Coordinates of C-alpha atoms and ligand atoms in Angstrom, one line a residue:
Chain A
M1 CA 223.4 7.6 68.3
R2 CA 223.2 3.8 68.5
S3 CA 223.1 1.4 65.3
S4 CA 220.0 -0.7 65.9
S5 CA 218.1 -2.7 63.2
V6 CA 215.3 -5.0 63.0
K7 CA 214.3 -7.7 60.3
L8 CA 211.2 -10.0 59.9
D9 CA 212.4 -13.3 58.3
S10 CA 209.3 -14.8 56.4
V11 CA 206.7 -14.6 59.7
S12 CA 203.5 -15.9 59.7
K13 CA 200.2 -16.0 61.9
R14 CA 198.1 -17.9 62.8
F15 CA 195.3 -17.7 65.6
N16 CA 194.0 -21.3 66.0
R17 CA 193.6 -22.6 62.4
R18 CA 192.7 -18.8 60.3
T19 CA 195.7 -17.5 59.0
I20 CA 196.7 -13.9 59.4
F21 CA 199.3 -13.4 57.3
E22 CA 201.9 -15.5 55.8
K23 CA 206.0 -15.1 55.0
V24 CA 206.2 -11.1 56.0
S25 CA 209.7 -10.2 55.1
A26 CA 211.0 -6.8 55.9
S27 CA 214.1 -5.1 57.3
V28 CA 214.5 -1.5 58.5
N29 CA 218.1 -0.1 59.7
A30 CA 218.1 2.4 61.8
P31 CA 217.8 5.3 60.8
G32 CA 214.7 4.3 59.2
S33 CA 211.0 3.8 59.1
L34 CA 208.8 1.1 58.1
A35 CA 205.1 1.2 57.7
I36 CA 202.4 -1.3 58.0
T37 CA 199.4 -1.0 56.2
G38 CA 195.9 -2.8 55.4
R39 CA 192.4 -3.1 55.7
N40 CA 190.6 -3.6 59.0
G41 CA 191.6 -7.3 60.0
S42 CA 194.4 -7.7 57.9
G43 CA 196.5 -8.4 61.1
K44 CA 198.4 -5.0 61.3
S45 CA 198.3 -5.0 65.3
T46 CA 199.2 -8.4 65.4
L47 CA 202.4 -8.0 63.4
V48 CA 203.2 -5.0 65.6
K49 CA 202.8 -7.0 68.7
I50 CA 204.5 -9.8 67.3
L51 CA 207.4 -6.9 66.9
A52 CA 207.1 -6.0 70.2
G53 CA 207.9 -9.6 71.7
V54 CA 204.1 -10.0 73.2
L55 CA 203.0 -12.2 71.0
S56 CA 204.9 -15.1 69.1
A57 CA 205.1 -15.7 65.0
T58 CA 203.3 -19.1 64.6
E59 CA 206.3 -19.2 62.0
G60 CA 209.4 -17.2 60.9
K61 CA 211.8 -14.8 62.9
V62 CA 211.5 -11.7 63.9
S63 CA 214.6 -10.2 65.5
L64 CA 216.0 -6.8 66.8
T65 CA 219.4 -6.2 66.9
V66 CA 221.3 -3.2 69.2
D67 CA 224.9 -2.2 69.3
G68 CA 225.8 -5.7 67.6
H69 CA 223.6 -7.8 69.8
E70 CA 220.2 -9.5 69.4
I71 CA 218.0 -8.9 71.5
P72 CA 216.3 -11.4 73.5
R73 CA 212.9 -11.5 73.6
E74 CA 212.3 -11.2 76.9
L75 CA 214.6 -7.9 77.1
L76 CA 212.6 -6.3 73.8
Y77 CA 210.5 -4.7 76.7
Q78 CA 213.8 -2.4 77.1
Q79 CA 214.0 -1.6 73.5
V80 CA 210.8 -0.6 72.2
G81 CA 208.4 2.4 73.0
F82 CA 204.6 1.1 72.2
V83 CA 201.6 3.5 71.8
S84 CA 198.2 2.3 70.8
P85 CA 194.7 2.5 71.6
Y86 CA 194.1 -0.5 72.9
L87 CA 197.3 0.0 75.2
M88 CA 195.8 1.2 79.0
L89 CA 197.6 3.4 81.6
Y90 CA 196.7 2.9 84.9
D91 CA 193.7 4.8 85.7
E92 CA 194.1 5.4 89.7
F93 CA 197.6 7.3 88.6
S94 CA 198.3 10.5 87.5
A95 CA 200.4 11.2 84.0
A96 CA 203.8 11.9 86.1
E97 CA 203.1 8.7 88.4
N98 CA 202.3 6.6 85.4
I99 CA 205.6 7.5 83.6
R100 CA 207.5 7.2 86.9
L101 CA 206.3 4.0 87.7
L102 CA 206.4 2.2 84.7
E103 CA 209.9 3.4 83.9
S104 CA 211.0 2.1 87.3
M105 CA 209.6 -1.0 86.4
R106 CA 211.2 -0.7 83.2
S107 CA 214.9 -0.1 84.4
G108 CA 214.9 0.3 88.0
R109 CA 215.7 3.6 88.0
R110 CA 213.9 6.6 89.0
A111 CA 213.2 8.9 85.7
A112 CA 213.9 12.8 87.0
D113 CA 211.4 15.4 87.7
T114 CA 212.9 17.1 84.9
E115 CA 212.8 14.4 82.4
I116 CA 209.4 13.5 83.0
D117 CA 208.3 17.4 83.0
S118 CA 209.9 17.9 79.6
L119 CA 207.9 14.5 78.4
L120 CA 204.8 16.2 80.0
D121 CA 205.3 19.6 78.2
M122 CA 206.5 18.1 74.4
V123 CA 203.0 16.2 74.8
G124 CA 200.8 19.1 75.9
L125 CA 200.0 17.9 79.7
A126 CA 202.4 19.9 81.5
H127 CA 199.1 21.6 83.2
R128 CA 197.8 18.0 84.1
R129 CA 200.6 16.2 85.2
N130 CA 199.2 15.3 88.8
D131 CA 195.5 14.3 87.4
R132 CA 194.8 10.9 87.3
I133 CA 195.1 9.3 83.8
G134 CA 191.3 8.3 84.5
T135 CA 190.0 11.6 84.3
F136 CA 191.5 12.0 81.0
S137 CA 189.8 12.4 77.9
S138 CA 190.4 9.6 75.2
G139 CA 193.3 12.0 73.6
M140 CA 194.4 13.0 76.7
K141 CA 195.2 9.5 77.5
Q142 CA 196.8 8.4 74.2
R143 CA 199.0 12.0 74.6
A144 CA 200.3 10.2 77.9
K145 CA 200.8 6.8 76.0
Y146 CA 203.8 8.7 74.0
A147 CA 205.4 10.2 77.4
V148 CA 205.0 6.5 78.7
A149 CA 206.4 5.3 75.4
L150 CA 209.4 8.2 74.8
I151 CA 211.1 8.3 78.5
H152 CA 213.7 5.4 78.0
R153 CA 214.5 6.1 74.7
P154 CA 213.4 2.8 72.8
A155 CA 215.9 1.9 69.5
M156 CA 212.5 0.9 68.1
L157 CA 209.0 2.9 68.4
I158 CA 206.0 1.1 67.4
L159 CA 202.9 2.8 66.6
D160 CA 199.8 1.2 66.4
E161 CA 197.0 3.5 64.5
P162 CA 199.4 6.5 65.7
T163 CA 196.6 9.8 66.0
S164 CA 193.7 7.6 67.2
N165 CA 191.7 10.5 69.1
L166 CA 194.2 13.1 68.6
D167 CA 193.1 16.8 67.4
A168 CA 195.3 18.6 65.0
E169 CA 197.8 20.2 67.6
G170 CA 198.2 16.4 68.9
I171 CA 198.7 15.2 65.4
A172 CA 201.4 17.5 64.9
I173 CA 203.1 16.5 68.0
V174 CA 202.9 13.0 66.8
R175 CA 204.2 13.9 63.3
G176 CA 207.4 15.5 65.0
V177 CA 207.6 12.4 67.4
A178 CA 208.1 10.0 64.7
E179 CA 210.3 12.0 62.3
R180 CA 212.6 12.4 65.1
Q181 CA 212.4 8.9 66.0
S182 CA 213.2 7.4 62.0
T183 CA 216.0 10.1 61.9
S184 CA 217.4 8.3 65.2
G185 CA 216.2 5.2 65.5
I186 CA 213.6 2.5 64.1
L187 CA 209.9 3.7 63.7
I188 CA 207.1 1.8 63.1
V189 CA 203.5 2.5 62.1
A190 CA 200.4 0.3 61.5
T191 CA 197.8 2.4 60.0
N192 CA 194.9 2.2 57.2
D193 CA 195.7 6.1 56.9
S194 CA 197.7 7.1 53.7
E195 CA 199.2 10.0 55.2
E196 CA 200.4 8.6 58.5
A197 CA 201.7 5.6 56.2
G198 CA 203.8 8.7 54.1
W199 CA 206.0 9.5 57.2
C200 CA 207.7 5.8 56.6
S201 CA 209.7 5.5 54.0
Q202 CA 208.9 1.6 53.8
Q203 CA 205.2 0.6 53.4
I204 CA 204.7 -3.3 53.6
P205 CA 200.9 -3.7 52.7
L206 CA 199.3 -7.4 54.4
G207 CA 196.1 -9.1 53.3
I208 CA 197.2 -8.7 49.8
G209 CA 197.0 -12.4 47.7
Chain B
M1 CA 220.2 -3.3 84.9
S2 CA 219.0 -3.9 89.0
V3 CA 216.7 -6.7 88.6
R4 CA 215.8 -6.3 92.5
A5 CA 215.1 -2.6 91.9
Q6 CA 212.6 -3.4 89.4
I7 CA 210.7 -5.8 91.5
G8 CA 210.8 -3.2 93.8
A9 CA 208.9 -1.3 91.3
V10 CA 206.5 -3.7 90.4
V11 CA 205.5 -3.9 94.4
V12 CA 205.1 -0.4 94.7
K13 CA 203.3 0.3 91.7
D14 CA 200.7 -3.1 93.4
V15 CA 200.9 -1.7 96.8
R16 CA 200.1 1.8 95.8
S17 CA 197.4 0.4 93.1
E18 CA 195.9 -1.3 96.0
V19 CA 195.6 1.1 98.7
R20 CA 194.1 3.6 96.0
N21 CA 191.3 0.6 94.3
R22 CA 191.3 -1.8 97.1
Y23 CA 190.6 -4.5 94.8
A24 CA 192.3 -7.9 96.9
I25 CA 191.4 -6.0 100.5
N26 CA 188.0 -6.0 99.4
A27 CA 187.1 -9.1 98.3
L28 CA 189.8 -10.0 101.5
V29 CA 187.9 -8.8 104.3
M30 CA 184.3 -9.3 103.4
F31 CA 185.0 -13.0 103.0
V32 CA 186.4 -13.4 106.5
V33 CA 184.0 -11.2 108.0
T34 CA 181.5 -13.4 106.3
A35 CA 183.1 -16.9 107.2
V36 CA 184.1 -15.9 110.8
A37 CA 180.3 -15.1 111.3
T38 CA 178.7 -18.0 109.9
I39 CA 181.0 -20.2 111.8
L40 CA 179.9 -18.3 115.2
F41 CA 176.3 -18.3 114.7
A42 CA 176.8 -22.2 113.5
L43 CA 178.3 -23.0 116.8
R44 CA 176.7 -20.9 118.9
S45 CA 177.9 -21.9 122.4
E46 CA 179.8 -24.6 121.3
Q47 CA 183.5 -25.1 122.1
P48 CA 185.4 -26.8 119.0
G49 CA 188.4 -28.6 120.3
P50 CA 192.0 -28.1 118.7
A51 CA 191.5 -30.1 115.3
T52 CA 188.4 -28.6 114.7
L53 CA 190.0 -24.7 115.4
A54 CA 192.7 -25.7 112.7
G55 CA 190.7 -26.6 110.1
M56 CA 188.5 -23.2 110.5
Y57 CA 191.4 -21.2 111.0
W58 CA 192.7 -22.4 107.6
V59 CA 189.3 -23.0 105.4
V60 CA 188.8 -18.9 106.1
I61 CA 192.3 -18.4 105.5
F62 CA 192.2 -20.8 102.2
F63 CA 188.9 -19.2 100.7
S64 CA 189.4 -15.3 101.3
A65 CA 193.2 -15.9 99.7
M66 CA 191.9 -17.8 96.8
S67 CA 189.3 -15.3 96.2
G68 CA 191.0 -11.9 96.5
L69 CA 194.4 -12.7 95.2
A70 CA 193.2 -14.1 92.0
R71 CA 192.5 -10.1 91.8
I72 CA 196.2 -9.4 91.3
F73 CA 195.9 -10.4 87.7
V74 CA 192.6 -10.8 86.7
S75 CA 192.0 -7.1 87.2
E76 CA 195.0 -6.2 85.0
E77 CA 193.5 -8.2 82.4
E78 CA 189.9 -7.2 83.0
R79 CA 191.8 -3.1 83.1
G80 CA 193.7 -4.5 79.6
T81 CA 196.8 -2.9 81.4
A82 CA 198.3 -7.3 81.2
L83 CA 199.7 -5.7 77.9
T84 CA 201.0 -2.4 79.7
L85 CA 202.9 -5.1 82.1
Q86 CA 204.2 -6.8 78.6
L87 CA 205.3 -4.1 77.1
T88 CA 207.3 -2.5 80.6
T89 CA 208.8 -5.6 82.2
S90 CA 209.5 -9.2 82.1
P91 CA 208.1 -12.4 83.1
G92 CA 210.3 -13.4 85.6
I93 CA 210.3 -10.2 87.1
L94 CA 206.8 -9.6 87.1
F95 CA 206.1 -12.9 88.8
A96 CA 208.7 -11.9 91.3
G97 CA 207.0 -8.7 92.0
K98 CA 203.6 -10.0 92.1
L99 CA 204.3 -12.8 94.6
A100 CA 206.3 -10.7 96.8
V101 CA 203.2 -9.1 96.8
N102 CA 200.5 -12.0 97.3
T103 CA 203.0 -13.1 100.3
G104 CA 202.5 -9.8 102.1
L105 CA 198.6 -9.6 101.2
T106 CA 198.7 -13.5 102.6
L107 CA 200.3 -12.5 106.0
L108 CA 198.7 -9.6 106.4
L109 CA 195.5 -12.0 106.5
T110 CA 196.8 -14.8 108.5
L111 CA 197.4 -12.1 110.6
S112 CA 193.7 -10.5 110.9
V113 CA 192.5 -14.2 111.1
S114 CA 194.6 -15.2 114.0
A115 CA 193.5 -11.7 115.8
L116 CA 190.3 -12.4 115.1
Y117 CA 190.1 -15.9 116.3
I118 CA 192.5 -15.7 119.6
V119 CA 189.6 -12.9 120.3
T120 CA 186.6 -14.8 119.0
F121 CA 187.2 -18.1 120.1
P122 CA 188.2 -19.0 124.1
G123 CA 189.5 -22.4 122.5
F124 CA 191.9 -20.7 119.7
V125 CA 195.0 -20.1 122.3
I126 CA 198.7 -20.5 120.7
R127 CA 200.4 -22.8 123.3
S128 CA 203.7 -22.9 120.9
P129 CA 204.5 -19.7 119.1
D130 CA 207.4 -21.4 117.6
I131 CA 205.2 -23.6 115.9
F132 CA 202.4 -21.4 115.1
A133 CA 204.7 -18.8 113.6
L134 CA 206.6 -20.8 111.3
T135 CA 203.6 -22.4 110.1
V136 CA 201.9 -19.2 109.3
L137 CA 204.8 -18.1 107.3
L138 CA 205.2 -21.2 105.1
G139 CA 201.8 -21.7 105.0
S140 CA 201.6 -17.7 103.3
I141 CA 204.8 -18.1 101.0
G142 CA 202.9 -21.8 99.9
F143 CA 199.7 -20.1 99.4
S144 CA 200.7 -16.9 97.5
A145 CA 203.0 -18.8 95.1
S146 CA 200.1 -21.2 94.2
A147 CA 197.5 -18.7 94.0
T148 CA 199.6 -16.5 92.2
I149 CA 200.6 -19.1 89.4
L150 CA 196.8 -19.7 89.4
A151 CA 195.8 -16.3 88.8
A152 CA 197.7 -16.0 86.1
I153 CA 196.3 -18.9 84.4
I154 CA 192.9 -17.9 85.3
A155 CA 193.3 -14.3 84.0
K156 CA 194.9 -15.2 80.5
A157 CA 192.0 -18.5 80.2
N158 CA 189.4 -15.5 80.5
S159 CA 187.3 -17.7 82.9
R160 CA 187.5 -14.7 85.9
G161 CA 187.8 -15.6 89.3
T162 CA 185.1 -18.3 89.8
L163 CA 186.8 -21.2 88.5
Y164 CA 189.8 -20.2 91.3
P165 CA 188.8 -22.0 94.4
V166 CA 187.9 -25.2 92.3
L167 CA 191.1 -25.3 90.4
S168 CA 193.5 -24.3 93.5
F169 CA 192.0 -27.3 95.5
P170 CA 193.8 -30.3 94.4
I171 CA 196.9 -28.0 94.2
L172 CA 196.5 -26.7 97.8
I173 CA 195.2 -30.2 99.5
P174 CA 198.7 -30.9 100.5
L175 CA 199.6 -27.7 101.7
L176 CA 196.4 -27.5 103.7
M177 CA 196.4 -31.0 105.2
T178 CA 200.2 -30.0 106.5
V179 CA 199.2 -26.3 107.9
M180 CA 196.6 -28.0 109.6
N181 CA 198.2 -30.5 111.0
A182 CA 200.5 -27.9 112.5
T183 CA 198.1 -25.8 113.8
E184 CA 196.5 -28.1 115.8
K185 CA 199.9 -29.0 117.3
A186 CA 200.5 -25.4 118.1
L187 CA 197.2 -25.3 119.6
E188 CA 197.8 -28.2 121.8
G189 CA 201.1 -26.7 123.0
A190 CA 203.0 -29.7 121.3
A191 CA 206.8 -28.8 121.4
F192 CA 208.6 -27.9 118.3
I193 CA 210.9 -31.1 117.7
E194 CA 207.5 -33.3 116.9
A195 CA 206.6 -30.4 114.0
V196 CA 209.8 -30.7 112.4
G197 CA 208.2 -33.0 109.7
D198 CA 205.6 -30.7 109.0
M199 CA 208.0 -27.7 108.4
Q200 CA 209.9 -30.0 106.2
V201 CA 207.0 -30.8 103.9
L202 CA 206.6 -27.0 103.9
V203 CA 209.7 -25.9 103.2
G204 CA 209.7 -28.7 100.2
Y205 CA 206.3 -27.5 99.5
C206 CA 207.1 -23.7 98.6
L207 CA 210.2 -24.5 97.0
I208 CA 208.8 -26.8 94.4
M209 CA 205.5 -24.5 94.2
I210 CA 208.0 -21.2 93.5
A211 CA 210.2 -22.9 91.1
G212 CA 207.0 -24.5 89.3
S213 CA 205.4 -21.4 89.1
F214 CA 208.6 -19.3 87.9
L215 CA 208.9 -21.9 85.1
L216 CA 205.8 -22.3 84.4
F217 CA 204.7 -18.3 84.2
D218 CA 206.5 -17.8 80.9
Y219 CA 204.4 -19.9 79.0
V220 CA 201.6 -18.6 80.8
W221 CA 202.3 -14.8 80.5
N222 CA 203.1 -14.3 77.0
D223 CA 200.7 -15.6 74.4
Ligands
LIG1 N1 193.4 -13.0 70.3 C1 192.6 -13.2 68.9 N2 192.4 -14.7 68.9 C2 191.8 -14.8 67.6 N3 192.4 -14.2 66.2 C3 192.5 -13.1 66.6 C4 193.3 -12.7 68.2 N4 193.6 -11.2 67.7 C5 193.8 -10.9 66.5 N5 192.9 -11.6 65.7 C6 192.2 -12.2 64.3 O1 193.5 -11.4 63.5 C7 193.2 -10.7 62.7 C8 194.1 -9.3 62.4 O2 194.1 -8.6 64.0 P1 194.5 -7.6 64.1 O3 193.9 -6.6 64.9 O4 196.1 -7.2 63.9 O5 194.3 -6.5 62.7 P2 194.5 -4.9 62.4 O6 195.3 -5.3 61.1 O7 195.1 -4.4 63.3 O8 192.8 -4.4 62.5 P3 192.2 -2.9 62.2 O9 192.6 -2.3 61.1 O10 191.0 -3.3 62.6 O11 193.3 -2.3 63.8 C9 191.9 -10.5 62.5 O12 190.7 -11.4 62.2 C10 191.2 -10.8 64.2 O13 190.0 -11.5 64.4
LIG2 MG1 194.7 -2.9 65.0

């Protein structure tokens, strides 16, 4: 197991002049987990995007350290897995193609068929591996995103609204993913569902005060 | 970490996506066909000279390239896959990959427009193939470097493709003037030595555009 930790050091975010959140601090050491909670519009998605390095913080510092090295922002993509309803896969590619293409863009390596198949099997999409994502239902798309987010065994897995569109079986699969990640690496969950927040050992509520 | 394999993967992804969706190719073909047909109707039986032909050649390439190449970022932004790319690759790798794809598309475009011009206009005879080939190659690289960075800016600025030709014109003026000049020389059958100055300008333009875009892209791409 790799040692890793993520740290938020009085992070604030403003869009134009509107302050979304101010001076948020938290830290998680692997193995560990953190839930980010708060009502609609409190900035949960904004904060996880900052953690993933796709948005910058207005103030404060975010750092992910893996094996003693702080990961520069432009390389965060190699260490982060991200699942959310607003993340899109390529409709014109099949589930297996999406995983393979995105993984080869991410690491330059060609993922083995067995790797792809076992992930698709895990999310219950093995029988649809060669169908275009565009033909998938929204729950099936959400499942496929888990396969894409896990293929590179990320040090930090970020789940924004982890169970949106999922059925009971899908929710159970995600709970298993969350459990494995929080006992082997870093898990971040952004949600306003108290049950999902309960998967994590720490919680930070946004939009209070 | 094999950067070259990652850039290659961006190219493979885009080419395969283009084969299935034809975001850029359709726009390109439509533009080229409409433009050339319009020129033919307007000219009727007149035979334009090399200067006019060179101008007409690059006008068609300019507008079709600008309308087609913008798609490469705008489509990612429209479909919401821009975030997926941000989470999958670094700005540098993405820029290199998109630049390679755009250069390939532009070369394909210039080749098709050249073929079309050779068949349609009796005056369009390439008398200096060396000048012509180098002009087309450097011109395509210059066009795609500017097109790639402009497309990224526009995709992020949320203003879609319409702004594109307008914004790109001032940046592309030096390139357009030089390629037209050099193409005219190629049609007139000038010796290569006469076009060396143009080629130097083109090489300089490409280097500046690529380096500048590469640096700028980081800022454009991440918020
Ligand atoms: N790109 C943007 N430009 C301006 N404001 C933005 C932008 N993105 C988000 N916001 C604002 O930031 C605030 C927080 O948005 P965010 O999506 O992070 O909320 P959230 O907590 O994830 O909400 P939800 O529970 O609905 O998912 C909102 O007021 C939103 O309007
Ligand atoms: Mg949200």
